[in-house]
Amino acid sequence: MDKIILPKRLQKKFPPKQEQQEPQQKSLEKMPEPTGWRILVLPYKAKQKTKGGILLANETLDRQQAATTLGYVLKVGSLAYTGDRFSTGPWCKKGDWILFARYAGSRIDIDGGEIKILNDDEIIAVVPEPESILHNF
């Protein structure tokens, strides 16, 4: 069953049940732990509605999700960005938005979408704001 989002004025009268109050931190704990030099990334998910108000079909959203090259760093492996190759320091850290190659990493399906596991040297750039990158498919 989908979650019901109540208006703010009704949220105090009808608080969510304890099972619905699971914090985001617990969801992150359920994610796989990247080993070695790998990075766990949540790919950018495009909006379902365009600026003009047109709703995009699920097939279009799925195609965009598979072709995305932008993601949010969830976890970084213990050996990532160590050694002589990274003498200037890490290229990204947990909480950064990053660009990566289209076919980089391994895709893993999870409940509610997918995640990617990338090698530390597959990061192309750090992006300050994901909306600043155009997503044309």
PDB file of C-alpha atoms in Angstrom:
ATOM      1  CA  MET A   1       0.000   0.000   0.000  1.00  0.00           C
ATOM      2  CA  ASP A   2       1.328   3.469  -0.870  1.00  0.00           C
ATOM      3  CA  LYS A   3       2.005   6.066   1.792  1.00  0.00           C
ATOM      4  CA  ILE A   4      -0.613   8.748   2.223  1.00  0.00           C
ATOM      5  CA  ILE A   5       0.699  12.292   2.532  1.00  0.00           C
ATOM      6  CA  LEU A   6      -1.542  14.452   4.657  1.00  0.00           C
ATOM      7  CA  PRO A   7      -1.707  18.249   4.619  1.00  0.00           C
ATOM      8  CA  LYS A   8       0.240  19.855   7.480  1.00  0.00           C
ATOM      9  CA  ARG A   9      -2.909  20.892   9.324  1.00  0.00           C
ATOM     10  CA  LEU A  10      -4.003  17.217   9.548  1.00  0.00           C
ATOM     11  CA  GLN A  11      -0.605  15.695  10.369  1.00  0.00           C
ATOM     12  CA  LYS A  12      -0.957  16.551  14.080  1.00  0.00           C
ATOM     13  CA  LYS A  13      -4.419  14.982  14.276  1.00  0.00           C
ATOM     14  CA  PHE A  14      -3.381  11.806  12.450  1.00  0.00           C
ATOM     15  CA  PRO A  15       0.296  11.047  13.184  1.00  0.00           C
ATOM     16  CA  PRO A  16       1.847   8.210  11.162  1.00  0.00           C
ATOM     17  CA  LYS A  17       2.029   4.764  12.722  1.00  0.00           C
ATOM     18  CA  GLN A  18       5.321   3.673  14.266  1.00  0.00           C
ATOM     19  CA  GLU A  19       6.120   1.382  11.331  1.00  0.00           C
ATOM     20  CA  GLN A  20       5.811   4.344   8.925  1.00  0.00           C
ATOM     21  CA  GLN A  21       8.172   6.501  10.990  1.00  0.00           C
ATOM     22  CA  GLU A  22      11.279   4.547  10.009  1.00  0.00           C
ATOM     23  CA  PRO A  23      13.999   7.168   9.609  1.00  0.00           C
ATOM     24  CA  GLN A  24      16.076   7.565   6.484  1.00  0.00           C
ATOM     25  CA  GLN A  25      19.143   6.444   8.437  1.00  0.00           C
ATOM     26  CA  LYS A  26      17.701   2.922   8.811  1.00  0.00           C
ATOM     27  CA  SER A  27      17.127   2.778   5.042  1.00  0.00           C
ATOM     28  CA  LEU A  28      20.772   3.660   4.507  1.00  0.00           C
ATOM     29  CA  GLU A  29      21.842   0.915   6.921  1.00  0.00           C
ATOM     30  CA  LYS A  30      20.016  -1.633   4.747  1.00  0.00           C
ATOM     31  CA  MET A  31      22.107  -0.659   1.713  1.00  0.00           C
ATOM     32  CA  PRO A  32      25.101  -2.808   0.799  1.00  0.00           C
ATOM     33  CA  GLU A  33      28.436  -1.665   2.221  1.00  0.00           C
ATOM     34  CA  PRO A  34      30.903  -0.875  -0.593  1.00  0.00           C
ATOM     35  CA  THR A  35      34.140  -2.798  -0.182  1.00  0.00           C
ATOM     36  CA  GLY A  36      37.629  -1.667  -1.045  1.00  0.00           C
ATOM     37  CA  TRP A  37      37.792   1.221  -3.476  1.00  0.00           C
ATOM     38  CA  ARG A  38      34.102   1.196  -4.430  1.00  0.00           C
ATOM     39  CA  ILE A  39      31.446   3.895  -3.974  1.00  0.00           C
ATOM     40  CA  LEU A  40      27.698   3.387  -3.463  1.00  0.00           C
ATOM     41  CA  VAL A  41      25.677   5.866  -5.564  1.00  0.00           C
ATOM     42  CA  LEU A  42      21.956   6.618  -5.821  1.00  0.00           C
ATOM     43  CA  PRO A  43      21.250   7.665  -9.444  1.00  0.00           C
ATOM     44  CA  TYR A  44      19.394  10.922 -10.027  1.00  0.00           C
ATOM     45  CA  LYS A  45      15.682  10.385 -10.534  1.00  0.00           C
ATOM     46  CA  ALA A  46      14.025  12.726 -13.010  1.00  0.00           C
ATOM     47  CA  LYS A  47      10.802  14.516 -12.169  1.00  0.00           C
ATOM     48  CA  GLN A  48       7.592  12.935 -13.408  1.00  0.00           C
ATOM     49  CA  LYS A  49       6.196  16.252 -14.627  1.00  0.00           C
ATOM     50  CA  THR A  50       7.805  18.669 -17.089  1.00  0.00           C
ATOM     51  CA  LYS A  51       7.918  22.434 -16.574  1.00  0.00           C
ATOM     52  CA  GLY A  52       4.928  22.723 -18.910  1.00  0.00           C
ATOM     53  CA  GLY A  53       2.869  20.335 -16.771  1.00  0.00           C
ATOM     54  CA  ILE A  54       3.092  17.231 -18.988  1.00  0.00           C
ATOM     55  CA  LEU A  55       3.240  13.934 -17.090  1.00  0.00           C
ATOM     56  CA  LEU A  56       5.926  11.584 -18.408  1.00  0.00           C
ATOM     57  CA  ALA A  57       5.139   7.919 -19.049  1.00  0.00           C
ATOM     58  CA  ASN A  58       6.725   5.246 -16.848  1.00  0.00           C
ATOM     59  CA  GLU A  59       8.598   3.878 -19.876  1.00  0.00           C
ATOM     60  CA  THR A  60      10.228   7.281 -20.412  1.00  0.00           C
ATOM     61  CA  LEU A  61      11.159   7.556 -16.741  1.00  0.00           C
ATOM     62  CA  ASP A  62      12.668   4.044 -16.807  1.00  0.00           C
ATOM     63  CA  ARG A  63      14.728   4.934 -19.880  1.00  0.00           C
ATOM     64  CA  GLN A  64      15.960   8.102 -18.188  1.00  0.00           C
ATOM     65  CA  GLN A  65      16.846   6.171 -15.042  1.00  0.00           C
ATOM     66  CA  ALA A  66      18.887   3.627 -16.993  1.00  0.00           C
ATOM     67  CA  ALA A  67      20.747   6.307 -18.956  1.00  0.00           C
ATOM     68  CA  THR A  68      21.444   8.723 -16.115  1.00  0.00           C
ATOM     69  CA  THR A  69      25.007   9.806 -15.483  1.00  0.00           C
ATOM     70  CA  LEU A  70      24.382  11.775 -12.307  1.00  0.00           C
ATOM     71  CA  GLY A  71      24.156  10.372  -8.798  1.00  0.00           C
ATOM     72  CA  TYR A  72      24.282  11.042  -5.063  1.00  0.00           C
ATOM     73  CA  VAL A  73      27.112   9.428  -3.065  1.00  0.00           C
ATOM     74  CA  LEU A  74      25.609   7.328  -0.249  1.00  0.00           C
ATOM     75  CA  LYS A  75      28.679   5.456   1.027  1.00  0.00           C
ATOM     76  CA  VAL A  76      32.397   5.312   0.267  1.00  0.00           C
ATOM     77  CA  GLY A  77      34.518   2.166   0.681  1.00  0.00           C
ATOM     78  CA  SER A  78      37.374   2.101   3.166  1.00  0.00           C
ATOM     79  CA  LEU A  79      40.131   1.961   0.519  1.00  0.00           C
ATOM     80  CA  ALA A  80      38.619   4.569  -1.832  1.00  0.00           C
ATOM     81  CA  TYR A  81      40.940   7.437  -2.734  1.00  0.00           C
ATOM     82  CA  THR A  82      43.990   6.022  -1.012  1.00  0.00           C
ATOM     83  CA  GLY A  83      47.439   5.449  -2.445  1.00  0.00           C
ATOM     84  CA  ASP A  84      49.683   7.305  -4.866  1.00  0.00           C
ATOM     85  CA  ARG A  85      47.016   7.823  -7.566  1.00  0.00           C
ATOM     86  CA  PHE A  86      45.025  10.144  -5.299  1.00  0.00           C
ATOM     87  CA  SER A  87      47.809  12.254  -3.804  1.00  0.00           C
ATOM     88  CA  THR A  88      45.648  15.403  -4.149  1.00  0.00           C
ATOM     89  CA  GLY A  89      42.919  13.894  -1.967  1.00  0.00           C
ATOM     90  CA  PRO A  90      39.516  12.341  -2.600  1.00  0.00           C
ATOM     91  CA  TRP A  91      37.584  13.293  -5.725  1.00  0.00           C
ATOM     92  CA  CYS A  92      34.232  13.070  -3.898  1.00  0.00           C
ATOM     93  CA  LYS A  93      32.800  12.315  -0.472  1.00  0.00           C
ATOM     94  CA  LYS A  94      29.566  11.071   1.060  1.00  0.00           C
ATOM     95  CA  GLY A  95      26.752  13.513   0.266  1.00  0.00           C
ATOM     96  CA  ASP A  96      28.181  14.828  -3.043  1.00  0.00           C
ATOM     97  CA  TRP A  97      26.372  14.849  -6.389  1.00  0.00           C
ATOM     98  CA  ILE A  98      28.679  13.338  -9.015  1.00  0.00           C
ATOM     99  CA  LEU A  99      28.884  12.687 -12.757  1.00  0.00           C
ATOM    100  CA  PHE A 100      29.978   9.273 -14.019  1.00  0.00           C
ATOM    101  CA  ALA A 101      30.128   7.467 -17.364  1.00  0.00           C
ATOM    102  CA  ARG A 102      26.869   6.055 -18.727  1.00  0.00           C
ATOM    103  CA  TYR A 103      27.910   2.389 -18.473  1.00  0.00           C
ATOM    104  CA  ALA A 104      30.121   2.731 -15.385  1.00  0.00           C
ATOM    105  CA  GLY A 105      29.620   0.536 -12.356  1.00  0.00           C
ATOM    106  CA  SER A 106      27.154  -2.186 -11.495  1.00  0.00           C
ATOM    107  CA  ARG A 107      23.408  -1.598 -11.292  1.00  0.00           C
ATOM    108  CA  ILE A 108      21.560  -3.145  -8.363  1.00  0.00           C
ATOM    109  CA  ASP A 109      17.763  -3.107  -8.126  1.00  0.00           C
ATOM    110  CA  ILE A 110      16.357  -2.257  -4.706  1.00  0.00           C
ATOM    111  CA  ASP A 111      12.889  -1.618  -3.383  1.00  0.00           C
ATOM    112  CA  GLY A 112      11.869   1.718  -4.876  1.00  0.00           C
ATOM    113  CA  GLY A 113      14.512   2.025  -7.592  1.00  0.00           C
ATOM    114  CA  GLU A 114      18.137   1.144  -8.137  1.00  0.00           C
ATOM    115  CA  ILE A 115      21.605   1.947  -6.872  1.00  0.00           C
ATOM    116  CA  LYS A 116      25.015   1.764  -8.532  1.00  0.00           C
ATOM    117  CA  ILE A 117      28.363   0.641  -7.223  1.00  0.00           C
ATOM    118  CA  LEU A 118      31.233   2.487  -8.927  1.00  0.00           C
ATOM    119  CA  ASN A 119      34.997   2.291  -8.672  1.00  0.00           C
ATOM    120  CA  ASP A 120      36.612   5.379  -7.161  1.00  0.00           C
ATOM    121  CA  ASP A 121      38.330   6.295 -10.449  1.00  0.00           C
ATOM    122  CA  GLU A 122      35.071   6.290 -12.463  1.00  0.00           C
ATOM    123  CA  ILE A 123      33.992   9.672 -11.079  1.00  0.00           C
ATOM    124  CA  ILE A 124      34.108  12.362 -13.782  1.00  0.00           C
ATOM    125  CA  ALA A 125      33.086  15.475 -11.825  1.00  0.00           C
ATOM    126  CA  VAL A 126      31.405  16.774  -8.684  1.00  0.00           C
ATOM    127  CA  VAL A 127      28.226  18.769  -9.350  1.00  0.00           C
ATOM    128  CA  PRO A 128      27.079  21.425  -6.859  1.00  0.00           C
ATOM    129  CA  GLU A 129      23.398  21.147  -7.814  1.00  0.00           C
ATOM    130  CA  PRO A 130      21.795  18.274  -9.805  1.00  0.00           C
ATOM    131  CA  GLU A 131      19.179  20.529 -11.409  1.00  0.00           C
ATOM    132  CA  SER A 132      21.971  22.484 -13.130  1.00  0.00           C
ATOM    133  CA  ILE A 133      22.672  19.506 -15.428  1.00  0.00           C
ATOM    134  CA  LEU A 134      20.309  19.083 -18.380  1.00  0.00           C
ATOM    135  CA  HIS A 135      18.818  15.625 -18.670  1.00  0.00           C
ATOM    136  CA  ASN A 136      17.804  15.148 -22.292  1.00  0.00           C
ATOM    137  CA  PHE A 137      17.111  11.609 -23.443  1.00  0.00           C
TER     138      PHE A 137
END
